[in-house]
Amino acid sequence: MTLLKFSDVSLAFGAMPLLDKVSWQIARGERVCIIGRNGTGKSSMLKLVKGVQKPDEGAVWRAPGLKIGELPQELPVADERTVFDVVAEGLDGVGALLAEYHHLAQNCVTEEDLNKLMHVQQDLEARDGWRLQQLVDSTLSRLQLPADKTLAELSGGWRRRVLLAQALVSEPDLLLLDEPTNHLDIGAIAWLEEALKDFQGAVLFITHDRAFLQNLATRILELDRGGLIDWNGDYASFLVHKEAALAAEETANALFDKRLAQEEVWIRQGIKARRTRNEGRVRALKELRVERSERRERTGKANIQLDTAEKSGKQVMILENVSFAHPGGPTLIKDFSMVLQREDRIGLLGANGTGKTTLLKLMLDNLQPTAGKVEVGTRLDVAYFDQLRHQLDLEKTVIDNVAEGRDFIDIDGQSRHVLSYLGDFLFSPQRARTPVKALSGGERARLLLAKLFSKPANLLVLDEPTNDLDVETLELLEEVLLTFKGTVLMVSHDRAFLDNVVTSTL
């Protein structure tokens, strides 16, 4: 059963269309992933699906009575609302009644409380409330959520689970997810995959997590230069198809350009081209010129280069019996020892809240251990990628964050103008003069990489470097790290990225 259909939909912001006469549809039971580079219109597509954005041309048809649920990209605030209350919000007005009943039933002490409880019961009976109460309870049980805990007591991964429960209790026909694996550890991502496979409706999602995409999607929609590639199959088979399609496109463009060049030579021959019998050929040439002017070339890839410092000592870092606890808090790290050797590429794994970022800060001397010692090797130049992007000044422009007053920077012994260097990271001169606060998450991630890699380093410490990066930039970053002659220490929950880069894990 078709739930939603796009017919020749166009949408533009500025001169270039994001979507140019795009058509596709989704049916119950499908799990469709929208992919494409940052800025190609993936989030705009979801807005069109929800109806919060109107197309410039074309139509978006929704099945009568279609219910759309959403798992938003941002985590809910860690406040004092209970899990039950937040999940019940998925039921709109009835949810507020259920939440009130839930709290009154637990704290009914006075006669006034009892009267309130009776009134709420009557309202719930009139609005199918008891069936919805069972739905909330069963959803909480299925997702193993503690009804009476507050959001402030939960990690980011568990808050993500609460949002999914909120979306599911609304009993949607179509579930939308925007980067659902952000903030989740590997165990939570695996759990989410299984939960979505059990969902009976349709799923439409955006992700840059290649393992999640491969395991979940039954169909791929790629946005590319305003057009849409619709592939009925998994991600691995799509990549094979895409490689062949791009090769065919390149061949066709080369043949077209050769023909156009030949016709341009012909028209310049003069009087013969203007004879009556050649008017059709002249018209055809004009059509070729128009077609060539409308061709949209693929945007260039980012060109990431690392400026490697001189070799560090063979032993980069030694940790001996290190322990750490915040004052009055639980012990996050206990009696931990390791030796980090030059050219190691190590991934730190573990559930959220187990101390991975804390360990990085101890190694970088940003925190002091409560026991044990951290010994740093010789000739060490460190570049640190902070998952919260704290090294970026939001009020300054892109160029000011990287240049720090310089017009030129040295990369691998070569002097580069800052604007040229930023162009390697896909920042146009105009975008380079934009304040960081106006950038997307993907642009901020690329900017932080540009800032870090503009200075020589022989130890890269990367805390969740893959968040918000598109797949092509991720693959390029993998290639750079594999050829880097220094040492890499990283925290990541991107399984494909870890498999491709690290030599060992902790």
Tab-separated table of N, CA and C in Angstrom, residues 117-270:
chain	number	residue	atom	x	y	z
A	117	LEU	N	-8.652	12.169	40.459
A	117	LEU	CA	-8.386	10.901	39.794
A	117	LEU	C	-9.647	10.372	39.112
A	118	MET	N	-10.801	10.504	39.777
A	118	MET	CA	-12.063	10.023	39.205
A	118	MET	C	-12.422	10.808	37.946
A	119	HIS	N	-12.223	12.136	37.974
A	119	HIS	CA	-12.521	12.967	36.796
A	119	HIS	C	-11.615	12.595	35.623
A	120	VAL	N	-10.338	12.373	35.926
A	120	VAL	CA	-9.397	12.002	34.861
A	120	VAL	C	-9.775	10.642	34.283
A	121	GLN	N	-10.208	9.701	35.165
A	121	GLN	CA	-10.633	8.381	34.691
A	121	GLN	C	-11.796	8.496	33.713
A	122	GLN	N	-12.754	9.359	34.051
A	122	GLN	CA	-13.915	9.545	33.175
A	122	GLN	C	-13.497	10.104	31.815
A	123	ASP	N	-12.595	11.076	31.845
A	123	ASP	CA	-12.114	11.658	30.582
A	123	ASP	C	-11.397	10.606	29.737
A	124	LEU	N	-10.595	9.779	30.397
A	124	LEU	CA	-9.851	8.747	29.669
A	124	LEU	C	-10.796	7.715	29.055
A	125	GLU	N	-11.833	7.317	29.795
A	125	GLU	CA	-12.798	6.345	29.272
A	125	GLU	C	-13.490	6.879	28.027
A	126	ALA	N	-13.733	8.192	27.999
A	126	ALA	CA	-14.418	8.805	26.856
A	126	ALA	C	-13.502	8.961	25.646
A	127	ARG	N	-12.193	8.818	25.855
A	127	ARG	CA	-11.236	9.091	24.761
A	127	ARG	C	-10.338	7.882	24.464
A	128	ASP	N	-10.857	6.687	24.707
A	128	ASP	CA	-10.106	5.452	24.413
A	128	ASP	C	-8.789	5.415	25.190
A	129	GLY	N	-8.808	6.027	26.379
A	129	GLY	CA	-7.583	6.206	27.137
A	129	GLY	C	-6.964	4.929	27.657
A	130	TRP	N	-7.803	3.919	27.988
A	130	TRP	CA	-7.240	2.712	28.597
A	130	TRP	C	-6.461	1.885	27.573
A	131	ARG	N	-6.952	1.876	26.338
A	131	ARG	CA	-6.178	1.181	25.299
A	131	ARG	C	-4.837	1.879	25.090
A	132	LEU	N	-4.868	3.212	25.116
A	132	LEU	CA	-3.634	3.970	24.918
A	132	LEU	C	-2.688	3.807	26.113
A	133	GLN	N	-3.268	3.673	27.319
A	133	GLN	CA	-2.440	3.404	28.506
A	133	GLN	C	-1.691	2.081	28.333
A	134	GLN	N	-2.400	1.061	27.851
A	134	GLN	CA	-1.760	-0.238	27.612
A	134	GLN	C	-0.682	-0.125	26.536
A	135	LEU	N	-0.939	0.713	25.525
A	135	LEU	CA	0.043	0.907	24.456
A	135	LEU	C	1.322	1.532	25.007
A	136	VAL	N	1.175	2.553	25.867
A	136	VAL	CA	2.348	3.193	26.472
A	136	VAL	C	3.099	2.188	27.340
A	137	ASP	N	2.357	1.459	28.181
A	137	ASP	CA	2.999	0.493	29.081
A	137	ASP	C	3.743	-0.598	28.298
A	138	SER	N	3.108	-1.109	27.243
A	138	SER	CA	3.747	-2.184	26.475
A	138	SER	C	4.968	-1.659	25.715
A	139	THR	N	4.898	-0.406	25.242
A	139	THR	CA	6.043	0.180	24.535
A	139	THR	C	7.209	0.392	25.494
A	140	LEU	N	6.908	0.891	26.700
A	140	LEU	CA	7.957	1.064	27.710
A	140	LEU	C	8.604	-0.275	28.045
A	141	SER	N	7.777	-1.314	28.153
A	141	SER	CA	8.296	-2.638	28.491
A	141	SER	C	9.157	-3.190	27.356
A	142	ARG	N	8.674	-3.029	26.108
A	142	ARG	CA	9.395	-3.578	24.955
A	142	ARG	C	10.745	-2.902	24.778
A	143	LEU	N	10.804	-1.594	25.081
A	143	LEU	CA	12.057	-0.857	24.928
A	143	LEU	C	12.861	-0.805	26.225
A	144	GLN	N	12.362	-1.530	27.253
A	144	GLN	CA	13.066	-1.655	28.537
A	144	GLN	C	13.342	-0.286	29.164
A	145	LEU	N	12.319	0.578	29.133
A	145	LEU	CA	12.467	1.940	29.658
A	145	LEU	C	11.873	2.046	31.057
A	146	PRO	N	12.577	2.715	31.983
A	146	PRO	CA	12.069	2.904	33.348
A	146	PRO	C	11.082	4.070	33.400
A	147	ALA	N	9.800	3.785	33.600
A	147	ALA	CA	8.747	4.792	33.465
A	147	ALA	C	8.943	6.002	34.368
A	148	ASP	N	9.430	5.794	35.589
A	148	ASP	CA	9.452	6.878	36.570
A	148	ASP	C	10.808	7.548	36.742
A	149	LYS	N	11.782	7.168	35.934
A	149	LYS	CA	13.057	7.894	35.964
A	149	LYS	C	12.921	9.195	35.190
A	150	THR	N	13.697	10.201	35.578
A	150	THR	CA	13.686	11.468	34.848
A	150	THR	C	14.711	11.426	33.717
A	151	LEU	N	14.528	12.310	32.740
A	151	LEU	CA	15.488	12.378	31.634
A	151	LEU	C	16.878	12.748	32.139
A	152	ALA	N	16.930	13.526	33.223
A	152	ALA	CA	18.222	13.936	33.777
A	152	ALA	C	19.027	12.741	34.277
A	153	GLU	N	18.350	11.643	34.571
A	153	GLU	CA	19.034	10.447	35.078
A	153	GLU	C	19.512	9.523	33.959
A	154	LEU	N	19.193	9.847	32.705
A	154	LEU	CA	19.484	8.950	31.589
A	154	LEU	C	20.623	9.471	30.724
A	155	SER	N	21.380	8.543	30.135
A	155	SER	CA	22.428	8.907	29.174
A	155	SER	C	21.786	9.329	27.857
A	156	GLY	N	22.615	9.860	26.956
A	156	GLY	CA	22.113	10.283	25.656
A	156	GLY	C	21.466	9.144	24.886
A	157	GLY	N	22.069	7.957	24.946
A	157	GLY	CA	21.512	6.809	24.238
A	157	GLY	C	20.138	6.414	24.753
A	158	TRP	N	19.951	6.457	26.065
A	158	TRP	CA	18.650	6.113	26.636
A	158	TRP	C	17.615	7.193	26.349
A	159	ARG	N	18.038	8.453	26.303
A	159	ARG	CA	17.093	9.520	25.923
A	159	ARG	C	16.653	9.355	24.469
A	160	ARG	N	17.572	8.897	23.605
A	160	ARG	CA	17.206	8.598	22.219
A	160	ARG	C	16.142	7.500	22.187
A	161	ARG	N	16.290	6.508	23.065
A	161	ARG	CA	15.324	5.412	23.141
A	161	ARG	C	13.954	5.937	23.586
A	162	VAL	N	13.934	6.900	24.507
A	162	VAL	CA	12.681	7.514	24.964
A	162	VAL	C	11.974	8.200	23.798
A	163	LEU	N	12.740	8.919	22.968
A	163	LEU	CA	12.143	9.595	21.812
A	163	LEU	C	11.551	8.596	20.823
A	164	LEU	N	12.220	7.460	20.646
A	164	LEU	CA	11.679	6.439	19.749
A	164	LEU	C	10.364	5.898	20.304
A	165	ALA	N	10.310	5.661	21.615
A	165	ALA	CA	9.066	5.198	22.236
A	165	ALA	C	7.957	6.227	22.032
A	166	GLN	N	8.292	7.505	22.174
A	166	GLN	CA	7.305	8.573	21.960
A	166	GLN	C	6.745	8.526	20.541
A	167	ALA	N	7.636	8.295	19.565
A	167	ALA	CA	7.189	8.213	18.171
A	167	ALA	C	6.330	6.974	17.935
A	168	LEU	N	6.696	5.845	18.550
A	168	LEU	CA	5.988	4.591	18.299
A	168	LEU	C	4.588	4.577	18.900
A	169	VAL	N	4.389	5.217	20.067
A	169	VAL	CA	3.056	5.176	20.681
A	169	VAL	C	2.032	5.975	19.883
A	170	SER	N	2.497	6.851	19.022
A	170	SER	CA	1.552	7.577	18.162
A	170	SER	C	1.021	6.678	17.051
A	171	GLU	N	1.517	5.426	16.989
A	171	GLU	CA	1.122	4.426	15.992
A	171	GLU	C	1.215	4.980	14.577
A	172	PRO	N	2.417	5.442	14.183
A	172	PRO	CA	2.550	6.054	12.858
A	172	PRO	C	2.539	5.012	11.741
A	173	ASP	N	2.072	5.446	10.585
A	173	ASP	CA	2.197	4.620	9.384
A	173	ASP	C	3.593	4.778	8.789
A	174	LEU	N	4.151	5.981	8.968
A	174	LEU	CA	5.461	6.317	8.404
A	174	LEU	C	6.315	6.943	9.499
A	175	LEU	N	7.494	6.378	9.734
A	175	LEU	CA	8.400	6.864	10.774
A	175	LEU	C	9.603	7.529	10.113
A	176	LEU	N	9.876	8.788	10.492
A	176	LEU	CA	10.992	9.554	9.945
A	176	LEU	C	12.118	9.626	10.971
A	177	LEU	N	13.362	9.393	10.518
A	177	LEU	CA	14.520	9.456	11.410
A	177	LEU	C	15.628	10.256	10.738
A	178	ASP	N	16.144	11.260	11.449
A	178	ASP	CA	17.221	12.103	10.927
A	178	ASP	C	18.473	11.851	11.759
A	179	GLU	N	19.461	11.184	11.179
A	179	GLU	CA	20.714	10.815	11.858
A	179	GLU	C	20.440	10.136	13.208
A	180	PRO	N	19.720	9.015	13.209
A	180	PRO	CA	19.305	8.407	14.481
A	180	PRO	C	20.441	7.832	15.309
A	181	THR	N	21.608	7.558	14.701
A	181	THR	CA	22.697	6.932	15.463
A	181	THR	C	23.595	7.938	16.173
A	182	ASN	N	23.408	9.242	15.895
A	182	ASN	CA	24.206	10.240	16.619
A	182	ASN	C	23.978	10.090	18.119
A	183	HIS	N	25.045	10.169	18.903
A	183	HIS	CA	25.015	10.092	20.376
A	183	HIS	C	24.790	8.674	20.901
A	184	LEU	N	24.672	7.687	20.017
A	184	LEU	CA	24.454	6.318	20.479
A	184	LEU	C	25.762	5.539	20.477
A	185	ASP	N	25.930	4.670	21.489
A	185	ASP	CA	27.087	3.782	21.467
A	185	ASP	C	26.760	2.565	20.597
A	186	ILE	N	27.756	1.705	20.381
A	186	ILE	CA	27.594	0.607	19.422
A	186	ILE	C	26.473	-0.345	19.838
A	187	GLY	N	26.366	-0.634	21.137
A	187	GLY	CA	25.297	-1.510	21.604
A	187	GLY	C	23.919	-0.922	21.352
A	188	ALA	N	23.776	0.384	21.598
A	188	ALA	CA	22.485	1.043	21.382
A	188	ALA	C	22.128	1.090	19.897
A	189	ILE	N	23.134	1.254	19.034
A	189	ILE	CA	22.877	1.268	17.590
A	189	ILE	C	22.360	-0.097	17.135
A	190	ALA	N	22.982	-1.162	17.626
A	190	ALA	CA	22.541	-2.514	17.264
A	190	ALA	C	21.110	-2.749	17.744
A	191	TRP	N	20.806	-2.254	18.958
A	191	TRP	CA	19.438	-2.382	19.479
A	191	TRP	C	18.455	-1.632	18.585
A	192	LEU	N	18.802	-0.407	18.179
A	192	LEU	CA	17.919	0.408	17.344
A	192	LEU	C	17.645	-0.283	16.006
A	193	GLU	N	18.665	-0.883	15.422
A	193	GLU	CA	18.476	-1.613	14.159
A	193	GLU	C	17.384	-2.669	14.307
A	194	GLU	N	17.460	-3.452	15.380
A	194	GLU	CA	16.484	-4.530	15.569
A	194	GLU	C	15.094	-3.972	15.841
A	195	ALA	N	15.013	-2.879	16.623
A	195	ALA	CA	13.710	-2.279	16.917
A	195	ALA	C	13.037	-1.784	15.639
A	196	LEU	N	13.812	-1.202	14.740
A	196	LEU	CA	13.245	-0.677	13.495
A	196	LEU	C	12.887	-1.800	12.524
A	197	LYS	N	13.631	-2.900	12.566
A	197	LYS	CA	13.271	-4.047	11.720
A	197	LYS	C	11.930	-4.644	12.152
A	198	ASP	N	11.602	-4.536	13.442
A	198	ASP	CA	10.336	-5.066	13.956
A	198	ASP	C	9.160	-4.131	13.692
A	199	PHE	N	9.438	-2.881	13.331
A	199	PHE	CA	8.380	-1.891	13.110
A	199	PHE	C	7.553	-2.289	11.887
A	200	GLN	N	6.225	-2.232	12.017
A	200	GLN	CA	5.342	-2.731	10.960
A	200	GLN	C	5.044	-1.702	9.873
A	201	GLY	N	5.287	-0.425	10.148
A	201	GLY	CA	5.017	0.602	9.145
A	201	GLY	C	6.195	0.789	8.208
A	202	ALA	N	6.254	1.961	7.567
A	202	ALA	CA	7.375	2.309	6.687
A	202	ALA	C	8.350	3.194	7.449
A	203	VAL	N	9.631	3.084	7.106
A	203	VAL	CA	10.678	3.898	7.736
A	203	VAL	C	11.401	4.677	6.637
A	204	LEU	N	11.529	5.988	6.840
A	204	LEU	CA	12.297	6.848	5.933
A	204	LEU	C	13.356	7.531	6.780
A	205	PHE	N	14.643	7.320	6.456
A	205	PHE	CA	15.676	7.826	7.353
A	205	PHE	C	16.865	8.395	6.598
A	206	ILE	N	17.603	9.258	7.312
A	206	ILE	CA	18.860	9.832	6.837
A	206	ILE	C	19.952	9.347	7.775
A	207	THR	N	21.047	8.848	7.224
A	207	THR	CA	22.175	8.460	8.069
A	207	THR	C	23.469	8.513	7.270
A	208	HIS	N	24.576	8.755	7.983
A	208	HIS	CA	25.906	8.634	7.391
A	208	HIS	C	26.643	7.426	7.967
A	209	ASP	N	25.942	6.640	8.798
A	209	ASP	CA	26.522	5.437	9.397
A	209	ASP	C	26.357	4.291	8.401
A	210	ARG	N	27.462	3.915	7.742
A	210	ARG	CA	27.372	2.963	6.639
A	210	ARG	C	26.950	1.570	7.098
A	211	ALA	N	27.386	1.144	8.288
A	211	ALA	CA	26.990	-0.178	8.782
A	211	ALA	C	25.493	-0.197	9.094
A	212	PHE	N	24.989	0.860	9.737
A	212	PHE	CA	23.559	0.991	10.040
A	212	PHE	C	22.747	0.984	8.744
A	213	LEU	N	23.221	1.737	7.765
A	213	LEU	CA	22.565	1.821	6.462
A	213	LEU	C	22.507	0.455	5.784
A	214	GLN	N	23.620	-0.256	5.785
A	214	GLN	CA	23.677	-1.573	5.140
A	214	GLN	C	22.748	-2.565	5.833
A	215	ASN	N	22.685	-2.518	7.159
A	215	ASN	CA	21.901	-3.493	7.913
A	215	ASN	C	20.402	-3.225	7.861
A	216	LEU	N	19.998	-1.965	7.626
A	216	LEU	CA	18.588	-1.600	7.785
A	216	LEU	C	17.856	-1.328	6.477
A	217	ALA	N	18.479	-0.625	5.544
A	217	ALA	CA	17.753	-0.133	4.367
A	217	ALA	C	17.396	-1.259	3.398
A	218	THR	N	16.156	-1.217	2.901
A	218	THR	CA	15.737	-2.114	1.825
A	218	THR	C	15.732	-1.380	0.485
A	219	ARG	N	15.906	-0.051	0.547
A	219	ARG	CA	15.904	0.760	-0.675
A	219	ARG	C	16.695	2.028	-0.421
A	220	ILE	N	17.353	2.545	-1.466
A	220	ILE	CA	18.209	3.724	-1.351
A	220	ILE	C	17.694	4.817	-2.278
A	221	LEU	N	17.582	6.045	-1.750
A	221	LEU	CA	17.327	7.229	-2.568
A	221	LEU	C	18.542	8.141	-2.434
A	222	GLU	N	19.265	8.359	-3.524
A	222	GLU	CA	20.405	9.283	-3.470
A	222	GLU	C	20.051	10.580	-4.187
A	223	LEU	N	20.227	11.705	-3.467
A	223	LEU	CA	20.062	13.023	-4.067
A	223	LEU	C	21.394	13.453	-4.658
A	224	ASP	N	21.378	13.825	-5.932
A	224	ASP	CA	22.613	14.181	-6.626
A	224	ASP	C	22.300	15.238	-7.675
A	225	ARG	N	22.816	16.466	-7.452
A	225	ARG	CA	22.671	17.573	-8.395
A	225	ARG	C	21.213	17.827	-8.780
A	226	GLY	N	20.327	17.780	-7.801
A	226	GLY	CA	18.920	18.059	-8.036
A	226	GLY	C	18.108	16.862	-8.468
A	227	GLY	N	18.774	15.807	-8.907
A	227	GLY	CA	18.078	14.608	-9.350
A	227	GLY	C	18.033	13.545	-8.269
A	228	LEU	N	17.395	12.426	-8.595
A	228	LEU	CA	17.210	11.347	-7.622
A	228	LEU	C	17.549	10.010	-8.269
A	229	ILE	N	18.410	9.241	-7.590
A	229	ILE	CA	18.684	7.858	-7.995
A	229	ILE	C	17.915	6.955	-7.037
A	230	ASP	N	17.002	6.154	-7.558
A	230	ASP	CA	16.142	5.287	-6.750
A	230	ASP	C	16.591	3.844	-6.966
A	231	TRP	N	17.184	3.241	-5.915
A	231	TRP	CA	17.751	1.893	-6.036
A	231	TRP	C	17.034	0.942	-5.099
A	232	ASN	N	16.417	-0.090	-5.672
A	232	ASN	CA	15.694	-1.079	-4.879
A	232	ASN	C	16.655	-2.197	-4.489
A	233	GLY	N	17.293	-2.037	-3.332
A	233	GLY	CA	18.279	-3.009	-2.871
A	233	GLY	C	19.055	-2.430	-1.711
A	234	ASP	N	20.053	-3.163	-1.235
A	234	ASP	CA	20.814	-2.688	-0.081
A	234	ASP	C	21.938	-1.752	-0.524
A	235	TYR	N	22.674	-1.228	0.459
A	235	TYR	CA	23.686	-0.205	0.180
A	235	TYR	C	24.858	-0.770	-0.617
A	236	ALA	N	25.271	-1.997	-0.303
A	236	ALA	CA	26.416	-2.586	-1.005
A	236	ALA	C	26.133	-2.719	-2.500
A	237	SER	N	24.937	-3.205	-2.850
A	237	SER	CA	24.605	-3.348	-4.275
A	237	SER	C	24.423	-1.981	-4.926
A	238	PHE	N	23.945	-0.995	-4.155
A	238	PHE	CA	23.810	0.364	-4.694
A	238	PHE	C	25.168	0.931	-5.098
A	239	LEU	N	26.192	0.702	-4.280
A	239	LEU	CA	27.520	1.239	-4.588
A	239	LEU	C	28.051	0.683	-5.903
A	240	VAL	N	27.801	-0.607	-6.154
A	240	VAL	CA	28.222	-1.216	-7.423
A	240	VAL	C	27.481	-0.550	-8.582
A	241	HIS	N	26.169	-0.377	-8.409
A	241	HIS	CA	25.350	0.274	-9.441
A	241	HIS	C	25.807	1.709	-9.681
A	242	LYS	N	26.102	2.430	-8.604
A	242	LYS	CA	26.483	3.838	-8.733
A	242	LYS	C	27.805	3.990	-9.484
A	243	GLU	N	28.765	3.124	-9.176
A	243	GLU	CA	30.060	3.197	-9.856
A	243	GLU	C	29.889	3.012	-11.361
A	244	ALA	N	29.044	2.052	-11.741
A	244	ALA	CA	28.798	1.816	-13.169
A	244	ALA	C	28.063	2.996	-13.798
A	245	ALA	N	27.095	3.570	-13.053
A	245	ALA	CA	26.317	4.691	-13.588
A	245	ALA	C	27.188	5.922	-13.796
A	246	LEU	N	28.102	6.199	-12.852
A	246	LEU	CA	28.987	7.360	-12.992
A	246	LEU	C	29.950	7.179	-14.161
A	247	ALA	N	30.428	5.954	-14.351
A	247	ALA	CA	31.318	5.685	-15.488
A	247	ALA	C	30.582	5.891	-16.805
A	248	ALA	N	29.325	5.422	-16.868
A	248	ALA	CA	28.523	5.598	-18.082
A	248	ALA	C	28.236	7.076	-18.334
A	249	GLU	N	27.962	7.822	-17.256
A	249	GLU	CA	27.709	9.263	-17.390
A	249	GLU	C	28.945	9.985	-17.922
A	250	GLU	N	30.104	9.615	-17.398
A	250	GLU	CA	31.348	10.246	-17.843
A	250	GLU	C	31.597	9.979	-19.330
A	251	THR	N	31.340	8.748	-19.766
A	251	THR	CA	31.516	8.399	-21.183
A	251	THR	C	30.542	9.175	-22.061
A	252	ALA	N	29.267	9.234	-21.629
A	252	ALA	CA	28.252	9.949	-22.406
A	252	ALA	C	28.578	11.434	-22.500
A	253	ASN	N	29.043	12.028	-21.404
A	253	ASN	CA	29.402	13.450	-21.420
A	253	ASN	C	30.577	13.709	-22.360
A	254	ALA	N	31.549	12.808	-22.362
A	254	ALA	CA	32.713	12.979	-23.237
A	254	ALA	C	32.296	12.927	-24.707
A	255	LEU	N	31.407	11.987	-25.052
A	255	LEU	CA	30.917	11.888	-26.432
A	255	LEU	C	30.113	13.124	-26.818
A	256	PHE	N	29.285	13.602	-25.890
A	256	PHE	CA	28.492	14.813	-26.141
A	256	PHE	C	29.406	16.009	-26.389
A	257	ASP	N	30.412	16.179	-25.527
A	257	ASP	CA	31.320	17.320	-25.661
A	257	ASP	C	32.096	17.256	-26.978
A	258	LYS	N	32.465	16.043	-27.398
A	258	LYS	CA	33.183	15.886	-28.673
A	258	LYS	C	32.292	16.304	-29.835
A	259	ARG	N	31.028	15.881	-29.790
A	259	ARG	CA	30.092	16.248	-30.862
A	259	ARG	C	29.864	17.754	-30.894
A	260	LEU	N	29.693	18.365	-29.706
A	260	LEU	CA	29.485	19.811	-29.637
A	260	LEU	C	30.689	20.552	-30.202
A	261	ALA	N	31.891	20.101	-29.873
A	261	ALA	CA	33.104	20.753	-30.382
A	261	ALA	C	33.172	20.663	-31.906
A	262	GLN	N	32.784	19.506	-32.455
A	262	GLN	CA	32.791	19.341	-33.916
A	262	GLN	C	31.800	20.291	-34.588
A	263	GLU	N	30.626	20.450	-33.974
A	263	GLU	CA	29.614	21.342	-34.543
A	263	GLU	C	30.037	22.806	-34.435
A	264	GLU	N	30.751	23.147	-33.359
A	264	GLU	CA	31.245	24.525	-33.226
A	264	GLU	C	32.285	24.827	-34.310
A	265	VAL	N	33.126	23.849	-34.623
A	265	VAL	CA	34.092	24.024	-35.721
A	265	VAL	C	33.347	24.227	-37.041
A	266	TRP	N	32.311	23.427	-37.246
A	266	TRP	CA	31.524	23.518	-38.491
A	266	TRP	C	30.877	24.891	-38.654
A	267	ILE	N	30.263	25.407	-37.542
A	267	ILE	CA	29.538	26.676	-37.665
A	267	ILE	C	30.488	27.822	-37.979
A	268	ARG	N	31.750	27.682	-37.531
A	268	ARG	CA	32.710	28.760	-37.776
A	268	ARG	C	33.262	28.738	-39.210
A	269	GLN	N	32.895	27.732	-39.973
A	269	GLN	CA	33.378	27.661	-41.356
A	269	GLN	C	32.745	28.724	-42.246
A	270	GLY	N	31.648	29.350	-41.778
A	270	GLY	CA	31.138	30.513	-42.490
A	270	GLY	C	29.892	30.252	-43.296
